[in-house]
Amino acid sequence: MAVTLRAKIAGTGSYVPERVLSNRDLEKMVETTDEWITTRTGIKERRIAHGETSADMAAKAAERALGNAGVSASEIELIVVGTVTPDMTFPSTACFVQSLLGIKAGVPAFDLSAACSGFLYALDVAEKYIISGVVKKALIIGVDRFSNIIDWTDRSTCVLFGDGAGAAVLSATRGKSGVLASNIHSDGRKWNLLYAPNPVRDTPFCKETGTDERESKEEPLPPYLAMSGNETFKVAVRTMVSSIKEALKAAKIRPEEVDLLIPHQANQRIIQATRQRLKLPEESVYMNLDKYGNTSAGSIPIALDEANREGRLKRGDVVLFVAFGGGLTWSSAAVRW
Ligand code: UT7
C-alpha cells in the first residue's frame, strides 16, 4: 500500500530587528503605562525595523531556516510569503527573497495576503503543492513591518504591534512527521474590524464623479491600521477555538495528545481564553509576545523557531498552530514533529 505523502517542517528560522521599543519608551510617546500594556496584553517590548525592509527581514529568516534544515537555496522549488506589508505593490516580497537568496530563476514565488494568518495560509498552500507531488521542497515565510502602517499617536493600536519575520522549509516525506491537518477560513463581511487602507493619491480623475464608486461615495480613510479591539478579541477566541477543533478532528487527535500549541501572539488574554476553552494545560502553550508584541504574519513562525531552538519540540510531538487576523481570516494546523 502506498504511504501517504506529507509536508514535513524540515527547518525553521526567524529574524527580528535589533531596535527595541519598550513599554517605558511608549509612555513617553502616548498616554499609556507599562502597567496597562502588561496587564491588558502581556507585551513588554517590541522590535522596530530601521533601515531594513520586509524583504530583508524575510530573507534573513529564510536563510536561517535553510541552515537549520540543512537544505541549500538551489533545492527550493516554491516560495510563498504571507505579508500585508510588502515593500512594493509589486514585485512580491517572495520575488525579492528569491533574488536575495539566489534561488534559481523559474521557481514560482508569490505573496499572499491574510494578515496575521499569513504564515498558516502559506503553510496550507505550500502543503497542497507538496502532497500533490508537484514540489519537493518549499520555503514558507511570514513577515510584517507594522511600524510602517501604525498611527504612532493612537495608543489603542501603537502599543500592540512589532516588526519581524519567521520562516520554515517544508519538505516532502513519506514518514510519519509532517502536516496532519490544516484549515484556512475567512469572512470578508467583517473586514472593518481590522484593516489598513492604502494611502490615497491624487489622480487627474479624482474630481470626476462615478469613476470609482468607493472614492466618490466616501471620504478616504486614513492610511493607518484601525481596529475594533473588543469585538476583534471576541471573534478571535471564537474562531480560534473552532479552527483548532476542526484541525484536531481532521487529524484524529485528542486535545490531551497535543504537546505544544503555538498560537498567534496578539494578546496573552486571547491565548489564555482559547487555551481554557480547549482545556489544555498552561505549560502546553508557547508564548513570546512579551518580547515582540504582535508581529502579524511573523508571529507564529518566530515563536515556532524559538520553540524549536529551545528544544521544546521532540520527534513525534504533536504541535498545533492557530491564527486569527484581518480579513477576517483564521486558520489552524496540526503537525507531527
Ligand atoms: O492580530 C490580530 C488580532 N488582534 C487582536 O486580536 C487584538 C484584539 N484586541 C485586544 O487585544 C484588546 O481588545 C486590546 C488590547 C486592543 C484592548 O484591550 P481591552 O481590554 O479590550 O481594552 P478596551 O479597548 O476596552 O479599553 C479599555 C480602556 C479604555 O478607556 P475607557 O474608555 O475605559 O476609559 C481605553 O481608552 O483602556 C483605554 N486604553 C488605554 N489605556 C492606556 C486603550 N488603549 C490604552 C493604552 N494605554 N495603550
Short mmCIF file of C-alpha atoms and ligand atoms in Angstrom, two decimals:
data_model
loop_
_atom_site.label_atom_id
_atom_site.label_comp_id
_atom_site.label_asym_id
_atom_site.label_seq_id
_atom_site.Cartn_x
_atom_site.Cartn_y
_atom_site.Cartn_z
CA MET A 1 0.00 0.00 0.00
CA ALA A 2 1.33 3.46 -0.92
CA VAL A 3 2.48 5.51 2.08
CA THR A 4 0.91 8.99 2.31
CA LEU A 5 2.99 11.88 1.06
CA ARG A 6 3.32 14.56 3.72
CA ALA A 7 4.83 18.03 4.10
CA LYS A 8 7.36 17.96 6.91
CA ILE A 9 8.77 21.05 8.63
CA ALA A 10 12.45 20.37 7.94
CA GLY A 11 13.83 23.57 9.45
CA THR A 12 12.88 26.91 10.97
CA GLY A 13 14.38 30.40 11.12
CA SER A 14 13.46 33.85 12.30
CA TYR A 15 14.68 37.40 12.33
CA VAL A 16 13.70 40.43 14.41
CA PRO A 17 15.25 43.90 14.11
CA GLU A 18 17.70 44.98 16.81
CA ARG A 19 15.91 48.21 17.75
CA VAL A 20 13.85 47.59 20.92
CA LEU A 21 10.83 49.74 21.80
CA SER A 22 9.79 49.12 25.41
CA ASN A 23 6.55 49.97 27.19
CA ARG A 24 8.51 52.63 29.07
CA ASP A 25 9.54 54.18 25.74
CA LEU A 26 5.87 54.26 24.70
CA GLU A 27 4.94 56.04 27.94
CA LYS A 28 6.90 58.98 26.53
CA MET A 29 5.07 58.89 23.19
CA VAL A 30 1.38 58.41 24.09
CA GLU A 31 -0.79 58.45 27.21
CA THR A 32 -0.20 54.90 28.38
CA THR A 33 1.55 52.95 31.11
CA ASP A 34 3.69 49.85 31.30
CA GLU A 35 1.13 48.52 33.78
CA TRP A 36 -1.82 48.94 31.35
CA ILE A 37 0.01 47.34 28.44
CA THR A 38 1.35 44.45 30.55
CA THR A 39 -1.93 43.56 32.24
CA ARG A 40 -4.16 44.03 29.15
CA THR A 41 -1.87 42.34 26.62
CA GLY A 42 1.21 40.68 28.19
CA ILE A 43 3.52 42.72 25.95
CA LYS A 44 6.66 44.30 27.48
CA GLU A 45 8.60 45.31 24.38
CA ARG A 46 8.61 45.02 20.59
CA ARG A 47 11.15 45.41 17.75
CA ILE A 48 11.16 48.19 15.16
CA ALA A 49 12.72 47.85 11.70
CA HIS A 50 15.17 50.60 10.96
CA GLY A 51 16.90 50.71 7.59
CA GLU A 52 15.60 47.22 6.73
CA THR A 53 12.58 46.21 4.72
CA SER A 54 10.09 43.35 4.87
CA ALA A 55 12.06 41.56 2.14
CA ASP A 56 15.34 41.99 4.08
CA MET A 57 13.78 40.52 7.24
CA ALA A 58 12.11 37.72 5.28
CA ALA A 59 15.37 36.79 3.54
CA LYS A 60 17.30 36.69 6.82
CA ALA A 61 14.67 34.44 8.45
CA ALA A 62 14.61 32.21 5.35
CA GLU A 63 18.40 31.91 5.28
CA ARG A 64 18.33 30.70 8.89
CA ALA A 65 15.54 28.22 8.09
CA LEU A 66 17.57 26.80 5.20
CA GLY A 67 20.60 26.48 7.52
CA ASN A 68 18.51 24.77 10.19
CA ALA A 69 17.06 22.34 7.63
CA GLY A 70 20.43 21.64 6.01
CA VAL A 71 18.84 22.50 2.67
CA SER A 72 20.54 24.67 0.05
CA ALA A 73 18.77 27.52 -1.76
CA SER A 74 19.19 25.61 -5.04
CA GLU A 75 16.84 22.84 -3.78
CA ILE A 76 13.87 25.19 -3.21
CA GLU A 77 11.07 24.76 -5.76
CA LEU A 78 8.43 27.14 -4.35
CA ILE A 79 8.45 30.35 -2.26
CA VAL A 80 5.27 31.58 -0.53
CA VAL A 81 5.33 34.68 1.65
CA GLY A 82 2.45 35.74 3.91
CA THR A 83 2.57 39.51 4.34
CA VAL A 84 0.35 42.59 4.28
CA THR A 85 3.28 45.00 4.40
CA PRO A 86 5.24 44.24 1.22
CA ASP A 87 7.95 46.73 0.25
CA MET A 88 6.24 47.40 -3.06
CA THR A 89 2.81 46.81 -4.61
CA PHE A 90 4.80 44.64 -6.99
CA PRO A 91 7.09 42.79 -7.31
CA SER A 92 6.12 40.48 -4.49
CA THR A 93 8.20 40.08 -1.34
CA ALA A 94 8.68 36.47 -2.42
CA CYS A 95 10.37 37.62 -5.65
CA PHE A 96 12.73 39.82 -3.63
CA VAL A 97 13.54 36.87 -1.36
CA GLN A 98 14.23 34.74 -4.43
CA SER A 99 16.72 37.34 -5.65
CA LEU A 100 18.33 37.98 -2.22
CA LEU A 101 18.89 34.26 -1.57
CA GLY A 102 19.92 33.39 -5.13
CA ILE A 103 17.08 30.89 -5.56
CA LYS A 104 17.08 29.81 -9.19
CA ALA A 105 15.08 31.57 -11.89
CA GLY A 106 11.86 29.83 -12.84
CA VAL A 107 10.95 28.84 -9.29
CA PRO A 108 7.45 30.21 -8.55
CA ALA A 109 7.42 32.92 -5.87
CA PHE A 110 4.34 34.78 -4.65
CA ASP A 111 2.87 36.64 -1.68
CA LEU A 112 -0.48 36.03 -0.11
CA SER A 113 -2.48 38.50 1.94
CA ALA A 114 -4.09 37.08 5.06
CA ALA A 115 -2.76 39.50 7.72
CA CYS A 116 -1.88 37.70 10.98
CA SER A 117 -2.96 34.35 9.47
CA GLY A 118 -0.44 34.80 6.63
CA PHE A 119 2.06 32.16 7.72
CA LEU A 120 -0.57 29.46 8.25
CA TYR A 121 -2.16 30.34 4.91
CA ALA A 122 1.31 29.95 3.32
CA LEU A 123 1.72 26.60 5.09
CA ASP A 124 -1.66 25.41 3.84
CA VAL A 125 -0.97 26.42 0.23
CA ALA A 126 2.59 25.04 0.11
CA GLU A 127 1.46 21.80 1.75
CA LYS A 128 -1.01 21.25 -1.11
CA TYR A 129 1.81 21.61 -3.67
CA ILE A 130 3.87 19.09 -1.73
CA ILE A 131 1.26 16.41 -1.09
CA SER A 132 0.16 16.57 -4.74
CA GLY A 133 3.75 15.74 -5.70
CA VAL A 134 4.32 19.00 -7.63
CA VAL A 135 7.23 20.23 -5.47
CA LYS A 136 9.59 18.50 -3.04
CA LYS A 137 10.89 21.48 -1.08
CA ALA A 138 9.18 24.79 -0.36
CA LEU A 139 10.12 27.90 1.56
CA ILE A 140 7.29 29.49 3.53
CA ILE A 141 7.70 32.84 5.25
CA GLY A 142 5.59 35.14 7.42
CA VAL A 143 6.78 38.73 7.63
CA ASP A 144 5.29 42.08 8.55
CA ARG A 145 6.53 45.55 9.27
CA PHE A 146 3.56 47.14 11.00
CA SER A 147 5.66 50.06 12.29
CA ASN A 148 5.08 51.49 8.77
CA ILE A 149 1.27 51.40 8.96
CA ILE A 150 0.74 52.32 12.63
CA ASP A 151 -0.55 55.70 13.74
CA TRP A 152 2.06 56.36 16.42
CA THR A 153 -0.26 58.83 18.17
CA ASP A 154 -3.04 56.21 18.63
CA ARG A 155 -2.46 54.47 21.97
CA SER A 156 -5.16 51.88 21.31
CA THR A 157 -3.08 50.31 18.50
CA CYS A 158 0.53 51.52 18.64
CA VAL A 159 1.34 49.58 21.82
CA LEU A 160 0.32 46.24 20.30
CA PHE A 161 2.48 45.61 17.27
CA GLY A 162 6.11 44.99 16.33
CA ASP A 163 8.18 44.05 13.27
CA GLY A 164 9.68 40.65 12.43
CA ALA A 165 9.87 37.60 10.19
CA GLY A 166 9.85 33.84 10.52
CA ALA A 167 10.30 31.05 8.00
CA ALA A 168 10.18 27.30 7.56
CA VAL A 169 11.41 24.83 4.97
CA LEU A 170 8.77 22.27 4.01
CA SER A 171 10.00 19.00 2.62
CA ALA A 172 8.12 16.09 1.03
CA THR A 173 8.31 12.92 3.11
CA ARG A 174 6.69 9.51 3.32
CA GLY A 175 7.49 9.26 7.01
CA LYS A 176 5.22 9.88 10.00
CA SER A 177 6.28 13.52 10.55
CA GLY A 178 4.54 16.40 8.84
CA VAL A 179 1.29 18.27 8.48
CA LEU A 180 -1.58 16.04 9.65
CA ALA A 181 -4.37 18.54 9.04
CA SER A 182 -4.72 22.17 8.06
CA ASN A 183 -7.62 24.54 7.55
CA ILE A 184 -7.95 28.16 6.37
CA HIS A 185 -11.02 30.40 6.64
CA SER A 186 -12.15 33.95 6.02
CA ASP A 187 -15.17 36.22 6.44
CA GLY A 188 -14.94 39.36 4.31
CA ARG A 189 -18.16 40.76 5.76
CA LYS A 190 -16.21 41.60 8.92
CA TRP A 191 -13.37 43.39 7.07
CA ASN A 192 -13.89 46.61 9.03
CA LEU A 193 -12.97 45.14 12.42
CA LEU A 194 -9.31 45.31 11.45
CA TYR A 195 -7.86 46.99 8.36
CA ALA A 196 -5.19 49.30 6.96
CA PRO A 197 -6.15 51.37 3.87
CA ASN A 198 -3.66 52.32 1.17
CA PRO A 199 -2.57 55.98 1.13
CA VAL A 200 -4.81 57.95 -1.24
CA ARG A 201 -3.12 59.51 -4.28
CA ASP A 202 -4.48 62.35 -6.34
CA THR A 203 -5.01 61.46 -9.97
CA PRO A 204 -6.41 63.65 -12.75
CA PHE A 205 -9.65 61.65 -12.41
CA CYS A 206 -10.27 62.08 -8.64
CA LYS A 207 -12.66 65.01 -9.11
CA GLU A 208 -14.80 63.16 -11.64
CA THR A 209 -17.82 61.52 -10.08
CA GLY A 210 -18.66 57.92 -10.68
CA THR A 211 -15.18 56.82 -11.79
CA ASP A 212 -14.56 54.92 -8.58
CA GLU A 213 -17.63 54.01 -6.62
CA ARG A 214 -15.95 53.99 -3.23
CA GLU A 215 -13.97 57.23 -3.68
CA SER A 216 -16.98 59.17 -4.92
CA LYS A 217 -19.19 57.99 -2.04
CA GLU A 218 -16.83 58.20 0.92
CA GLU A 219 -14.14 60.31 2.46
CA PRO A 220 -10.81 58.50 2.07
CA LEU A 221 -9.83 56.54 5.17
CA PRO A 222 -6.57 57.48 6.94
CA PRO A 223 -3.74 55.19 5.80
CA TYR A 224 -3.21 53.62 9.23
CA LEU A 225 -4.11 50.37 10.87
CA ALA A 226 -7.54 50.59 12.55
CA MET A 227 -9.04 48.00 14.87
CA SER A 228 -12.19 47.47 16.93
CA GLY A 229 -10.29 45.84 19.79
CA ASN A 230 -13.12 44.44 21.91
CA GLU A 231 -15.09 42.91 19.02
CA THR A 232 -11.90 41.53 17.44
CA PHE A 233 -10.99 39.94 20.77
CA LYS A 234 -14.29 38.03 20.99
CA VAL A 235 -14.26 36.86 17.37
CA ALA A 236 -10.60 35.84 17.72
CA VAL A 237 -11.32 33.47 20.63
CA ARG A 238 -14.42 32.01 18.97
CA THR A 239 -12.80 31.34 15.58
CA MET A 240 -9.50 30.08 17.00
CA VAL A 241 -11.32 27.53 19.17
CA SER A 242 -13.45 26.30 16.25
CA SER A 243 -10.45 26.16 13.91
CA ILE A 244 -8.40 24.13 16.41
CA LYS A 245 -11.28 21.70 16.97
CA GLU A 246 -11.57 21.27 13.20
CA ALA A 247 -7.82 20.54 12.87
CA LEU A 248 -7.85 18.08 15.79
CA LYS A 249 -10.86 16.24 14.38
CA ALA A 250 -9.32 16.01 10.89
CA ALA A 251 -6.02 14.78 12.37
CA LYS A 252 -7.83 12.34 14.72
CA ILE A 253 -6.03 13.80 17.73
CA ARG A 254 -7.49 14.37 21.18
CA PRO A 255 -6.71 17.69 22.96
CA GLU A 256 -4.74 15.83 25.65
CA GLU A 257 -2.39 14.46 22.95
CA VAL A 258 -1.24 17.98 21.99
CA ASP A 259 2.36 18.57 23.12
CA LEU A 260 2.63 22.22 22.17
CA LEU A 261 0.17 24.86 20.98
CA ILE A 262 1.83 27.74 19.12
CA PRO A 263 -0.84 30.41 18.79
CA HIS A 264 -0.74 33.79 17.05
CA GLN A 265 0.86 36.14 19.58
CA ALA A 266 -1.68 39.00 19.72
CA ASN A 267 -2.73 39.14 23.33
CA GLN A 268 -2.00 36.92 26.34
CA ARG A 269 -5.66 37.09 27.39
CA ILE A 270 -6.87 35.87 23.98
CA ILE A 271 -4.40 32.97 24.17
CA GLN A 272 -5.45 32.06 27.74
CA ALA A 273 -9.17 32.21 26.89
CA THR A 274 -8.58 29.92 23.89
CA ARG A 275 -6.49 27.50 25.95
CA GLN A 276 -9.11 27.33 28.73
CA ARG A 277 -11.95 26.62 26.30
CA LEU A 278 -9.93 23.69 24.91
CA LYS A 279 -8.93 22.54 28.43
CA LEU A 280 -5.23 22.49 27.52
CA PRO A 281 -2.67 22.70 30.35
CA GLU A 282 -0.85 26.03 30.73
CA GLU A 283 2.59 24.51 30.02
CA SER A 284 1.45 23.25 26.61
CA VAL A 285 1.13 26.79 25.22
CA TYR A 286 4.08 28.70 23.78
CA MET A 287 4.19 32.46 24.31
CA ASN A 288 6.85 35.03 23.45
CA LEU A 289 4.67 38.09 22.90
CA ASP A 290 6.27 39.79 25.92
CA LYS A 291 9.41 40.27 23.76
CA TYR A 292 7.95 41.05 20.34
CA GLY A 293 4.29 42.09 20.64
CA ASN A 294 2.08 41.16 17.71
CA THR A 295 4.29 40.75 14.63
CA SER A 296 1.30 39.77 12.43
CA ALA A 297 2.38 37.13 9.90
CA GLY A 298 5.78 36.93 11.61
CA SER A 299 4.25 35.92 14.93
CA ILE A 300 3.75 32.14 14.58
CA PRO A 301 6.96 31.33 12.67
CA ILE A 302 9.07 33.41 15.10
CA ALA A 303 7.51 31.53 18.03
CA LEU A 304 7.96 28.21 16.19
CA ASP A 305 11.63 28.93 15.56
CA GLU A 306 12.26 29.90 19.19
CA ALA A 307 10.46 26.78 20.45
CA ASN A 308 12.49 24.66 18.03
CA ARG A 309 15.82 26.18 19.02
CA GLU A 310 14.98 25.91 22.73
CA GLY A 311 14.50 22.14 22.24
CA ARG A 312 10.78 22.28 23.06
CA LEU A 313 9.92 20.08 20.07
CA LYS A 314 10.76 16.38 20.17
CA ARG A 315 10.41 13.94 17.30
CA GLY A 316 6.86 12.56 17.28
CA ASP A 317 5.39 15.51 19.24
CA VAL A 318 2.04 16.91 18.16
CA VAL A 319 2.32 20.65 17.52
CA LEU A 320 -0.77 22.73 16.95
CA PHE A 321 -0.83 26.16 15.30
CA VAL A 322 -3.67 28.65 15.31
CA ALA A 323 -4.01 32.17 13.93
CA PHE A 324 -6.50 34.94 13.56
CA GLY A 325 -6.29 38.27 11.73
CA GLY A 326 -7.64 40.97 9.45
CA GLY A 327 -9.85 39.91 6.58
CA LEU A 328 -11.17 38.45 8.72
CA THR A 329 -9.05 35.35 8.38
CA TRP A 330 -8.36 32.40 10.66
CA SER A 331 -6.51 29.14 10.36
CA SER A 332 -5.16 26.14 12.25
CA ALA A 333 -2.78 23.28 11.52
CA ALA A 334 -1.80 20.10 13.36
CA VAL A 335 1.73 18.86 12.71
CA ARG A 336 3.63 15.78 13.88
CA TRP A 337 7.21 16.86 14.57
O1 UT7 B 1 -3.63 40.18 15.44
C1 UT7 B 1 -4.93 40.42 15.03
C2 UT7 B 1 -5.89 40.35 16.05
N1 UT7 B 1 -5.84 41.42 17.01
C3 UT7 B 1 -6.25 41.16 18.19
O2 UT7 B 1 -6.55 40.04 18.43
C4 UT7 B 1 -6.41 42.27 19.19
C5 UT7 B 1 -7.70 42.06 19.93
N2 UT7 B 1 -8.00 43.00 20.98
C6 UT7 B 1 -7.25 43.19 22.08
O3 UT7 B 1 -6.21 42.61 22.24
C7 UT7 B 1 -7.78 44.10 23.15
O4 UT7 B 1 -9.14 44.43 22.86
C8 UT7 B 1 -6.96 45.40 23.33
C9 UT7 B 1 -5.62 45.09 23.96
C10 UT7 B 1 -6.74 46.06 21.97
C11 UT7 B 1 -7.69 46.37 24.24
O5 UT7 B 1 -7.93 45.77 25.50
P1 UT7 B 1 -9.37 45.90 26.18
O6 UT7 B 1 -9.29 45.26 27.49
O7 UT7 B 1 -10.36 45.36 25.18
O8 UT7 B 1 -9.48 47.47 26.39
P2 UT7 B 1 -10.58 48.47 25.81
O9 UT7 B 1 -10.38 48.65 24.34
O10 UT7 B 1 -11.93 48.04 26.29
O11 UT7 B 1 -10.16 49.80 26.54
C12 UT7 B 1 -10.28 49.93 27.96
C13 UT7 B 1 -9.80 51.31 28.35
C14 UT7 B 1 -10.41 52.44 27.52
O12 UT7 B 1 -10.64 53.51 28.39
P3 UT7 B 1 -12.11 53.79 28.99
O13 UT7 B 1 -12.98 54.01 27.79
O14 UT7 B 1 -12.48 52.56 29.75
O15 UT7 B 1 -11.90 55.00 29.83
C15 UT7 B 1 -9.33 52.82 26.56
O16 UT7 B 1 -9.38 54.16 26.17
O17 UT7 B 1 -8.38 51.40 28.15
C16 UT7 B 1 -8.08 52.59 27.38
N3 UT7 B 1 -6.89 52.33 26.60
C17 UT7 B 1 -5.64 52.53 27.06
N4 UT7 B 1 -5.20 52.99 28.25
C18 UT7 B 1 -3.87 53.08 28.42
C19 UT7 B 1 -6.80 51.83 25.34
N5 UT7 B 1 -5.52 51.73 24.99
C20 UT7 B 1 -4.77 52.15 26.03
C21 UT7 B 1 -3.40 52.26 26.28
N6 UT7 B 1 -3.00 52.72 27.47
N7 UT7 B 1 -2.48 51.91 25.37
#
